[in-house]
Coordinates of C-alpha atoms in Angstrom, one line a residue:
M1 CA -77.1 74.1 -116.9
L2 CA -76.2 75.1 -120.5
V3 CA -78.6 75.9 -123.3
F4 CA -78.4 73.5 -126.3
E5 CA -76.5 75.8 -128.6
T6 CA -73.8 76.6 -126.1
A7 CA -73.2 72.9 -125.3
L8 CA -73.1 72.2 -129.0
D9 CA -70.6 74.9 -129.7
L10 CA -68.4 73.5 -126.9
L11 CA -68.6 70.0 -128.5
L12 CA -67.8 71.3 -132.0
E13 CA -64.6 72.8 -130.6
Q14 CA -63.4 69.2 -130.0
A15 CA -64.5 67.8 -133.3
S16 CA -61.3 68.4 -135.3
P17 CA -60.0 65.7 -137.7
L18 CA -57.7 63.1 -136.4
D19 CA -54.3 62.2 -137.9
A20 CA -53.9 60.6 -141.3
E21 CA -53.2 57.0 -142.3
R22 CA -52.5 55.3 -145.5
I23 CA -54.9 52.4 -146.5
P24 CA -55.4 50.1 -149.4
L25 CA -57.9 51.2 -152.0
E26 CA -60.2 48.3 -151.2
E27 CA -60.8 49.7 -147.7
A28 CA -61.2 53.3 -148.8
F29 CA -65.0 53.5 -149.3
D30 CA -66.6 56.4 -147.4
R31 CA -63.3 57.6 -146.0
V32 CA -62.2 61.2 -146.0
L33 CA -59.0 62.2 -147.9
A34 CA -56.3 63.7 -145.8
S35 CA -54.5 65.2 -148.7
D36 CA -55.1 66.2 -152.4
L37 CA -55.3 63.1 -154.6
K38 CA -53.1 63.4 -157.7
A39 CA -53.0 61.1 -160.7
L40 CA -50.0 58.9 -161.2
R41 CA -50.7 58.5 -164.9
S42 CA -52.7 60.3 -167.6
S43 CA -56.0 59.0 -168.8
P44 CA -56.1 57.8 -171.4
L45 CA -52.4 57.1 -171.6
V46 CA -52.5 56.9 -175.5
P47 CA -55.3 57.9 -177.9
V48 CA -58.1 55.4 -177.8
S49 CA -61.3 54.8 -179.7
A50 CA -64.6 55.8 -178.2
M51 CA -66.6 53.5 -180.5
D52 CA -66.5 50.3 -182.5
G53 CA -65.4 51.2 -186.0
Y54 CA -62.5 52.1 -188.3
A55 CA -59.7 54.6 -187.7
V56 CA -59.0 56.7 -190.8
L57 CA -57.4 59.8 -192.2
D58 CA -59.9 62.5 -193.3
R59 CA -58.4 62.5 -196.8
D60 CA -59.6 58.9 -197.3
L61 CA -63.3 59.6 -196.6
G62 CA -65.4 58.4 -199.6
A63 CA -62.8 55.8 -200.6
T64 CA -62.8 52.1 -200.4
L65 CA -60.0 51.1 -198.0
P66 CA -58.3 47.9 -197.2
V67 CA -58.2 47.0 -193.5
A68 CA -54.6 47.1 -192.3
G69 CA -55.2 45.3 -189.1
E70 CA -57.2 45.3 -185.8
S71 CA -56.8 47.0 -182.4
F72 CA -58.6 45.8 -179.3
A73 CA -58.7 47.3 -175.8
G74 CA -55.4 46.3 -174.2
S75 CA -53.6 45.9 -177.5
P76 CA -50.2 47.6 -178.0
A77 CA -50.3 51.1 -179.5
P78 CA -50.5 50.7 -183.3
P79 CA -48.0 52.4 -185.7
M80 CA -48.8 55.4 -187.8
L81 CA -51.7 54.9 -190.2
T82 CA -50.7 54.7 -193.8
A83 CA -52.7 56.8 -196.2
G84 CA -55.2 54.8 -198.2
T85 CA -55.8 52.2 -195.4
C86 CA -57.9 52.0 -192.3
L87 CA -57.6 50.1 -189.0
R88 CA -60.4 48.1 -187.4
V89 CA -60.7 49.3 -183.8
F90 CA -63.0 48.6 -180.9
T91 CA -64.1 50.7 -178.0
G92 CA -61.2 51.5 -175.7
A93 CA -58.6 50.2 -178.2
P94 CA -55.5 52.3 -179.0
V95 CA -55.7 54.1 -182.4
P96 CA -52.8 55.2 -184.6
P97 CA -51.3 58.5 -183.4
N98 CA -52.1 60.2 -186.7
A99 CA -55.7 58.9 -187.0
E100 CA -58.0 61.8 -187.4
R101 CA -61.3 60.0 -186.6
V102 CA -63.0 56.7 -186.0
V103 CA -65.9 56.1 -188.4
V104 CA -68.5 54.0 -186.5
Q105 CA -69.1 50.6 -188.0
E106 CA -72.8 51.4 -188.8
M107 CA -71.7 54.1 -191.2
V108 CA -69.5 52.0 -193.5
D109 CA -70.3 49.4 -196.2
R110 CA -68.1 46.3 -195.7
R111 CA -67.2 44.6 -199.1
P112 CA -64.7 41.9 -200.0
E113 CA -62.5 44.4 -201.6
G114 CA -62.5 46.7 -198.6
V115 CA -64.5 49.1 -196.5
V116 CA -66.4 51.8 -198.2
M117 CA -66.2 55.0 -196.2
P118 CA -68.9 57.7 -196.1
A119 CA -68.2 60.6 -198.5
T120 CA -69.2 63.3 -196.1
R121 CA -67.3 63.9 -192.8
P122 CA -69.3 62.3 -189.9
R123 CA -70.1 64.3 -186.8
G124 CA -67.6 63.5 -184.0
A125 CA -64.2 62.1 -184.2
H126 CA -64.8 59.4 -181.6
I127 CA -61.2 59.5 -180.4
R128 CA -60.3 60.1 -176.8
R129 CA -57.0 61.9 -177.0
A130 CA -54.2 61.1 -174.6
G131 CA -54.7 63.0 -171.3
S132 CA -58.1 64.2 -172.4
D133 CA -59.7 62.9 -169.1
F134 CA -56.9 63.9 -166.8
A135 CA -53.1 64.4 -167.0
Q136 CA -50.4 62.8 -164.8
G137 CA -50.0 64.9 -161.7
E138 CA -53.4 66.6 -162.0
T139 CA -55.5 66.9 -158.8
L140 CA -58.5 64.7 -159.1
L141 CA -60.0 65.1 -155.6
E142 CA -59.2 67.6 -152.9
R143 CA -58.4 67.1 -149.3
G144 CA -61.6 66.6 -147.3
A145 CA -63.5 64.8 -150.1
T146 CA -65.4 61.7 -149.1
L147 CA -64.6 58.7 -151.2
S148 CA -67.9 57.8 -152.6
P149 CA -68.3 54.8 -155.1
Q150 CA -67.9 57.2 -158.0
A151 CA -64.9 58.8 -156.4
L152 CA -63.2 55.4 -156.1
V153 CA -63.5 55.0 -159.8
A154 CA -61.4 58.1 -160.3
V155 CA -58.9 57.0 -157.7
A156 CA -58.4 53.6 -159.4
A157 CA -58.2 55.2 -162.8
A158 CA -55.4 57.4 -161.5
D159 CA -53.5 54.1 -160.9
L160 CA -53.4 54.5 -157.1
E161 CA -53.4 51.4 -155.0
A162 CA -53.5 53.2 -151.6
V163 CA -54.8 56.6 -150.4
E164 CA -54.0 58.9 -147.4
V165 CA -57.2 59.4 -145.4
I166 CA -58.2 60.7 -142.0
R167 CA -58.1 58.0 -139.4
R168 CA -61.5 56.7 -138.3
P169 CA -62.2 57.6 -134.6
R170 CA -62.0 54.5 -132.3
V171 CA -65.1 54.4 -130.0
A172 CA -65.4 52.5 -126.8
I173 CA -68.9 51.9 -125.5
L174 CA -69.3 51.3 -121.7
A175 CA -72.9 50.3 -120.8
T176 CA -73.3 50.6 -117.0
G177 CA -76.0 49.1 -114.8
D178 CA -76.4 45.9 -112.8
E179 CA -79.7 45.3 -114.6
L180 CA -78.3 45.1 -118.1
R181 CA -78.2 41.8 -119.9
A182 CA -77.3 40.8 -123.5
P183 CA -80.4 40.6 -125.7
G184 CA -81.7 37.1 -125.5
A185 CA -80.5 36.6 -121.9
S186 CA -82.8 38.9 -119.9
G187 CA -85.5 36.5 -118.9
D188 CA -86.3 37.7 -115.3
A189 CA -88.0 40.9 -114.1
Q190 CA -84.7 42.1 -112.5
S191 CA -82.9 42.4 -115.8
I192 CA -83.5 44.3 -119.0
P193 CA -81.9 43.9 -122.5
D194 CA -79.0 46.3 -123.2
S195 CA -80.5 48.0 -126.2
V196 CA -78.7 51.4 -126.2
T197 CA -75.3 49.8 -127.0
Y198 CA -76.5 48.6 -130.4
G199 CA -78.0 52.0 -131.3
V200 CA -74.7 53.7 -130.4
M201 CA -72.8 51.1 -132.5
G202 CA -74.9 51.8 -135.5
L203 CA -74.7 55.6 -135.1
T204 CA -70.9 55.3 -134.7
A205 CA -70.6 53.4 -138.0
R206 CA -72.9 55.8 -139.8
Y207 CA -70.9 58.9 -139.0
G208 CA -67.5 57.4 -139.7
G209 CA -66.3 55.8 -136.5
Q210 CA -65.4 52.3 -135.5
V211 CA -66.2 50.5 -132.3
C212 CA -63.0 49.2 -130.8
M213 CA -64.4 48.1 -127.4
R214 CA -67.8 47.5 -125.8
S215 CA -68.4 46.3 -122.3
R216 CA -71.5 45.7 -120.2
L217 CA -70.5 46.7 -116.7
P218 CA -72.0 46.2 -113.2
D219 CA -72.3 49.1 -110.7
R220 CA -69.0 48.2 -109.1
P221 CA -66.5 51.1 -108.8
D222 CA -63.5 48.8 -109.1
V223 CA -64.8 47.1 -112.3
L224 CA -65.9 50.5 -113.8
R225 CA -62.5 52.1 -113.1
R226 CA -60.6 49.2 -114.8
A227 CA -62.9 49.6 -117.9
A228 CA -62.4 53.3 -117.9
M229 CA -58.6 52.9 -117.9
E230 CA -58.8 50.4 -120.8
A231 CA -61.1 52.5 -122.8
M232 CA -58.9 55.6 -122.4
A233 CA -55.9 53.7 -123.6
T234 CA -57.5 52.2 -126.7
S235 CA -60.0 54.8 -128.0
D236 CA -60.5 58.3 -129.2
V237 CA -64.0 58.6 -127.8
V238 CA -65.4 56.8 -124.7
V239 CA -69.2 56.6 -124.6
V240 CA -70.7 55.9 -121.2
T241 CA -74.4 55.0 -121.1
G242 CA -76.3 55.3 -117.9
G243 CA -75.1 56.4 -114.5
A244 CA -75.4 60.1 -115.4
S245 CA -77.9 61.2 -112.8
V246 CA -77.4 61.7 -109.1
G247 CA -78.5 58.3 -107.7
E248 CA -76.4 56.2 -105.3
R249 CA -75.3 54.0 -108.1
D250 CA -74.6 56.6 -110.7
F251 CA -70.9 56.2 -111.4
A252 CA -70.5 57.5 -114.9
K253 CA -68.2 60.4 -113.9
S254 CA -66.7 58.9 -110.7
M255 CA -65.3 55.9 -112.6
F256 CA -62.8 58.4 -114.0
D257 CA -61.7 59.8 -110.6
G258 CA -57.9 60.1 -110.5
L259 CA -57.7 59.6 -114.3
G260 CA -57.6 63.3 -115.1
L261 CA -61.2 63.7 -116.3
E262 CA -61.9 67.3 -117.3
I263 CA -65.6 68.1 -117.6
L264 CA -66.4 70.3 -120.6
F265 CA -70.1 70.5 -119.9
S266 CA -72.5 68.7 -117.7
K267 CA -76.3 68.9 -118.0
V268 CA -78.0 70.6 -120.9
A269 CA -81.4 72.4 -121.0
I270 CA -83.0 69.9 -123.3
K271 CA -85.8 67.3 -123.1
P272 CA -85.2 64.4 -123.2
G273 CA -81.5 64.1 -122.3
K274 CA -80.8 66.7 -119.7
P275 CA -78.1 64.6 -117.9
V276 CA -75.9 64.4 -121.1
W277 CA -72.3 65.4 -120.5
L278 CA -68.9 65.8 -122.3
G279 CA -65.4 65.5 -120.9
R280 CA -61.8 64.7 -121.7
A281 CA -59.7 62.1 -120.0
G282 CA -56.2 61.9 -121.3
R283 CA -56.3 62.0 -125.1
A284 CA -59.9 60.5 -125.1
L285 CA -63.1 62.5 -125.3
V286 CA -65.8 61.1 -123.0
V287 CA -69.5 61.4 -123.8
G288 CA -71.9 60.5 -121.1
L289 CA -75.4 59.5 -122.3
P290 CA -78.5 59.0 -120.1
G291 CA -79.6 55.5 -119.4
N292 CA -83.2 55.8 -120.8
P293 CA -83.1 54.5 -124.4
T294 CA -84.8 57.4 -126.1
S295 CA -82.9 60.0 -124.1
A296 CA -79.6 58.2 -124.9
M297 CA -80.3 58.0 -128.6
V298 CA -81.6 61.6 -128.9
T299 CA -78.5 62.9 -127.2
A300 CA -76.3 60.6 -129.2
R301 CA -77.8 62.0 -132.4
L302 CA -77.4 65.6 -131.2
F303 CA -73.9 65.4 -129.8
L304 CA -72.1 62.1 -130.5
A305 CA -72.9 62.1 -134.3
P306 CA -71.3 65.5 -135.1
L307 CA -68.4 64.7 -132.8
I308 CA -67.6 61.4 -134.6
A309 CA -68.2 63.0 -138.0
G310 CA -65.7 65.9 -137.2
L311 CA -63.0 63.5 -135.9
A312 CA -63.4 61.4 -139.0
G313 CA -62.7 64.5 -141.2
R314 CA -66.2 65.4 -142.2
D315 CA -68.0 68.7 -141.6
P316 CA -69.6 68.1 -138.2
R317 CA -72.3 70.7 -138.8
K318 CA -73.5 68.7 -141.8
A319 CA -74.4 65.9 -139.3
L320 CA -77.0 68.4 -137.9
E321 CA -78.7 69.7 -141.0
W322 CA -82.0 71.0 -139.7
R323 CA -84.8 72.0 -142.0
A324 CA -88.2 73.7 -141.6
A325 CA -90.9 71.3 -140.5
V326 CA -94.6 71.1 -141.0
L327 CA -96.2 69.1 -138.2
D328 CA -99.3 67.0 -137.7
G329 CA -100.3 66.6 -134.1
E330 CA -100.2 68.7 -131.0
T331 CA -96.9 69.8 -129.5
P332 CA -96.3 70.2 -125.8
D333 CA -96.1 73.6 -124.1
R334 CA -92.7 75.1 -124.3
G335 CA -90.8 75.6 -121.1
D336 CA -87.2 76.6 -120.3
R337 CA -85.8 73.6 -122.2
D338 CA -85.5 72.9 -125.9
I339 CA -87.7 69.9 -126.7
F340 CA -86.8 67.2 -129.2
L341 CA -89.7 65.1 -130.4
R342 CA -89.8 61.9 -132.4
A343 CA -91.8 61.8 -135.6
R344 CA -92.5 59.9 -138.8
R345 CA -92.6 61.4 -142.3
L346 CA -95.9 61.2 -144.1
S347 CA -96.7 62.9 -147.4
G348 CA -94.2 65.7 -146.9
R349 CA -95.4 66.4 -143.3
L350 CA -94.2 65.1 -140.0
Q351 CA -96.5 63.0 -137.8
L352 CA -95.5 63.3 -134.2
A353 CA -95.4 60.0 -132.3
A354 CA -98.1 59.7 -129.6
N355 CA -95.7 58.3 -127.0
Q356 CA -92.9 60.8 -126.3
E357 CA -91.7 59.2 -123.1
S358 CA -87.9 58.9 -122.6
G359 CA -88.1 55.1 -122.3
A360 CA -90.4 54.5 -125.3
Q361 CA -88.4 52.1 -127.5
K362 CA -91.2 51.2 -130.0
T363 CA -91.7 54.8 -130.8
L364 CA -87.9 55.3 -131.1
G365 CA -87.7 52.3 -133.5
Q366 CA -90.3 53.7 -135.8
A367 CA -89.1 57.3 -135.8
E368 CA -87.6 58.8 -138.9
A369 CA -87.1 62.4 -137.7
L370 CA -86.3 64.5 -134.7
V371 CA -88.3 67.7 -134.3
W372 CA -86.7 70.6 -132.5
L373 CA -89.3 72.6 -130.5
P374 CA -87.4 75.7 -129.2
R375 CA -87.6 76.8 -125.6
E376 CA -89.9 79.6 -124.5
G377 CA -88.7 83.1 -125.3
T378 CA -87.0 82.1 -128.6
W379 CA -88.4 82.9 -132.0
R380 CA -86.9 80.1 -134.1
G381 CA -89.3 78.1 -136.2
V382 CA -89.9 74.4 -135.7
R383 CA -87.2 72.4 -137.5
S384 CA -86.5 68.7 -138.1
L385 CA -83.5 66.4 -138.5
D386 CA -83.3 63.0 -140.1
L387 CA -82.6 60.2 -137.6

């Protein structure tokens, strides 16, 4: 049985970015760039006004000037400005190439005979020169950048309609157990709602993956094997929930018999979640989660989250950013396993949940943080992780 850090290191070795794909800009939010992003055009392309006002030559300050015309955002670039005249301009409008400044409209006196310019030179030219934001061919964002809302503004400004990004990992979720039913259809005592699938779906989306298949499977080896083959063929990650222990109907690993399953680790010295395992079958990674809801979601947060993040091109270790924790409530005695406790945040401290059972779903639903209580014989301080 591996200690937590060793199992995590083995998992991180598998969390390398997938191949690249080109997608429309409308679909690019929160995706990770697969190559440097370079501008197709300069911004601005021509000199434009930063304010509503009048484009002038400095020699004409203090004079009364006739207005030679108007320029609006989207207007054609105006010709050279003739000395002794000014041009009415609006924010974002092209200005004459020889204009030396835009005098804001609040600083002039507009009269029938013309516009009276201030005699002293105003502060600021209020002209955005061509290429002053960025030049054609300039790198705006580097490979590995996540396309946030503000990053998408820069991409669109660079005149790019599509971007090259790391492909999102496709995740298949196979929930095993004769007792599982869809929520809303588990009316008798012999059945329970399949809750873990929905938690894994949410976690997959949060860390950059997409669910391509989900199945609720009975404990029948023939059905499980067919599902395993389909999942291997269509996904990058197969998540199997339940069937990870040693009971007569625990088929999570055996459903891959004859399909080339290589076990990378099996059983980790943590509580809850000891039965968690990782393997590879063909080109798909296989993550086996325990059947108890809390155990499943704790191990999914510790192992599946960084795996999906890494495959999606993100830094997998940033999915596990632990920080020092101050706790309210008594902690259990430390043994030979690292313990992960559920907690809520309260006034800068963590309030441990009273019910830490592996099947406690109310506590899980209310939890905001995971507390890492190290095993006996280690000297690490207590740390927490956002759920």
